[in-house]
XYZ file of C-alpha atoms in Angstrom:
179
model
C 26.951 -8.864 7.272
C 29.934 -8.264 9.508
C 31.088 -5.120 11.271
C 34.538 -3.769 10.388
C 36.993 -1.915 12.653
C 35.205 1.405 12.134
C 31.811 -0.044 13.088
C 30.553 -0.131 9.490
C 28.662 -3.175 8.260
C 30.267 -4.973 5.324
C 29.497 -8.174 3.477
C 30.867 -11.489 4.677
C 31.719 -14.383 2.378
C 28.364 -16.025 3.204
C 26.542 -12.873 1.954
C 28.123 -13.133 -1.491
C 26.148 -14.761 -4.290
C 28.105 -15.470 -7.463
C 26.114 -14.978 -10.650
C 27.556 -16.247 -13.895
C 27.749 -13.480 -16.530
C 26.000 -13.995 -19.844
C 27.921 -14.090 -23.138
C 27.140 -10.466 -24.128
C 28.438 -9.125 -20.837
C 31.600 -11.231 -21.081
C 32.267 -9.825 -24.547
C 31.899 -6.256 -23.282
C 34.165 -6.537 -20.245
C 36.478 -9.352 -21.240
C 37.568 -12.353 -19.233
C 40.066 -13.030 -16.498
C 40.458 -12.395 -12.822
C 40.894 -9.106 -11.029
C 44.124 -8.930 -9.072
C 43.601 -9.392 -5.336
C 45.570 -6.206 -4.639
C 43.118 -4.190 -6.755
C 40.144 -5.708 -4.937
C 41.751 -5.003 -1.558
C 42.574 -1.421 -2.574
C 38.995 -0.864 -3.716
C 37.566 -2.343 -0.510
C 39.959 -0.217 1.558
C 38.844 2.894 -0.315
C 35.188 2.096 0.396
C 35.799 1.350 4.085
C 37.955 4.428 4.662
C 35.804 6.772 2.632
C 35.983 10.281 4.102
C 33.563 11.908 1.634
C 30.607 13.661 3.271
C 27.388 12.000 2.112
C 25.185 14.921 3.160
C 25.603 17.129 0.035
C 25.013 14.180 -2.289
C 22.019 13.003 -0.258
C 20.646 16.563 -0.243
C 20.594 16.509 -4.051
C 18.696 13.211 -4.063
C 16.281 14.477 -1.404
C 15.720 17.715 -3.346
C 14.940 15.622 -6.426
C 12.513 13.566 -4.327
C 10.844 16.770 -3.076
C 10.525 17.894 -6.706
C 9.001 14.501 -7.548
C 6.466 14.865 -4.742
C 5.525 18.358 -5.985
C 5.315 17.070 -9.556
C 2.918 14.306 -8.490
C 0.833 16.720 -6.428
C 0.413 18.948 -9.475
C -0.826 16.213 -11.804
C -3.729 13.781 -12.136
C -4.637 10.535 -13.885
C -2.230 9.188 -16.495
C 0.065 12.173 -16.018
C 0.367 11.326 -12.314
C 1.201 7.714 -13.189
C 4.025 8.964 -15.417
C 5.152 11.334 -12.641
C 5.686 8.346 -10.344
C 9.150 7.850 -11.886
C 10.155 11.301 -10.657
C 9.904 9.856 -7.133
C 11.383 6.425 -7.907
C 14.727 7.633 -9.326
C 15.909 9.640 -6.279
C 14.870 6.794 -3.953
C 16.949 4.403 -6.088
C 19.896 6.805 -5.927
C 19.658 7.008 -2.134
C 19.435 3.232 -1.823
C 22.418 2.743 -4.136
C 24.721 5.242 -2.406
C 23.862 5.386 1.294
C 25.439 2.067 2.317
C 28.767 2.992 0.746
C 28.857 6.173 2.832
C 28.018 4.396 6.089
C 24.257 4.993 6.216
C 22.719 1.496 6.289
C 19.517 2.910 7.824
C 18.990 5.156 4.796
C 19.650 2.180 2.515
C 17.114 0.020 4.360
C 14.423 2.724 4.420
C 15.001 3.525 0.741
C 14.728 -0.175 -0.084
C 11.344 -0.388 1.663
C 10.182 2.781 -0.116
C 11.378 1.535 -3.486
C 9.421 -1.704 -3.075
C 6.394 0.345 -2.030
C 6.613 2.635 -5.062
C 7.077 -0.339 -7.376
C 3.806 -1.813 -6.097
C 1.836 1.377 -6.814
C 0.403 1.984 -10.282
C -0.915 5.510 -9.790
C 0.262 7.534 -6.794
C -2.736 8.913 -4.934
C -2.588 11.501 -2.144
C -1.856 8.790 0.451
C 1.175 7.572 -1.521
C 2.425 11.126 -1.882
C 2.015 11.709 1.875
C 3.922 8.498 2.714
C 6.742 9.404 0.305
C 6.980 12.942 1.678
C 7.102 11.669 5.284
C 9.836 9.249 4.174
C 11.767 12.136 2.582
C 11.539 14.211 5.760
C 12.680 11.238 7.847
C 15.721 10.702 5.622
C 16.560 14.412 5.836
C 16.615 14.185 9.639
C 18.697 10.995 9.613
C 21.298 12.554 7.344
C 21.340 15.966 9.060
C 21.714 14.167 12.417
C 24.539 12.056 10.924
C 22.877 8.803 12.038
C 25.488 6.687 10.271
C 26.892 3.352 11.336
C 24.946 0.372 12.644
C 21.172 0.788 12.508
C 20.441 0.562 16.240
C 17.170 0.595 18.170
C 15.939 4.016 16.969
C 16.604 2.992 13.394
C 14.663 -0.236 13.854
C 11.684 1.805 15.087
C 11.832 3.954 11.932
C 12.035 0.852 9.729
C 9.086 -0.713 11.538
C 6.974 2.453 11.235
C 7.621 2.766 7.494
C 6.718 -0.894 7.006
C 3.499 -0.353 8.983
C 2.570 2.725 6.916
C 3.100 0.759 3.708
C 1.135 -2.221 5.080
C -1.808 0.054 5.977
C -1.802 1.401 2.430
C -1.619 -2.099 0.931
C -4.546 -3.210 3.104
C -6.600 -0.106 2.287
C -6.067 -0.510 -1.473
C -6.124 -4.336 -1.424
C -2.665 -4.486 -3.001
C -0.411 -7.482 -2.515
C 2.750 -6.412 -0.714
C 5.987 -7.072 -2.597
C 8.621 -8.832 -0.512
C 11.492 -6.530 0.450
C 14.643 -7.365 -1.513
């Protein structure tokens, strides 16, 4: 990662991994290069994005709060099915936060997503960890903690990792490596 003129982290050439598309995908999108001017224009649009992330993030966080409530109100197999109601908003946050200059939200959502993917049935401890995560993200976004992660952000990342590790140890679950 490299930092651009506005202090936002962006990918460097060494961060890029080229994956060859399979035949079905090539048939759907066609072949050929994308003009460099179009790529530059797209990158410029991303880097100079003036859209406020807070309203979008609020929708994802509301959906996560609904997912937490849904899980709290269920048991057994129904609770296992309700797990997806927490996974989707976390995925949405992870997918969008970086583009809007919130790498800390992206990193925390990535840790949470890996945690949720390692859980089969969310018990009360899982629900408590997810809800604490949701509240943390709300504060980050309301406080507009965008830009480079910084020391406070690293503390939040470390604390979430520790909470997940305690749960893994308690339940004797093998921790998934963070992607």
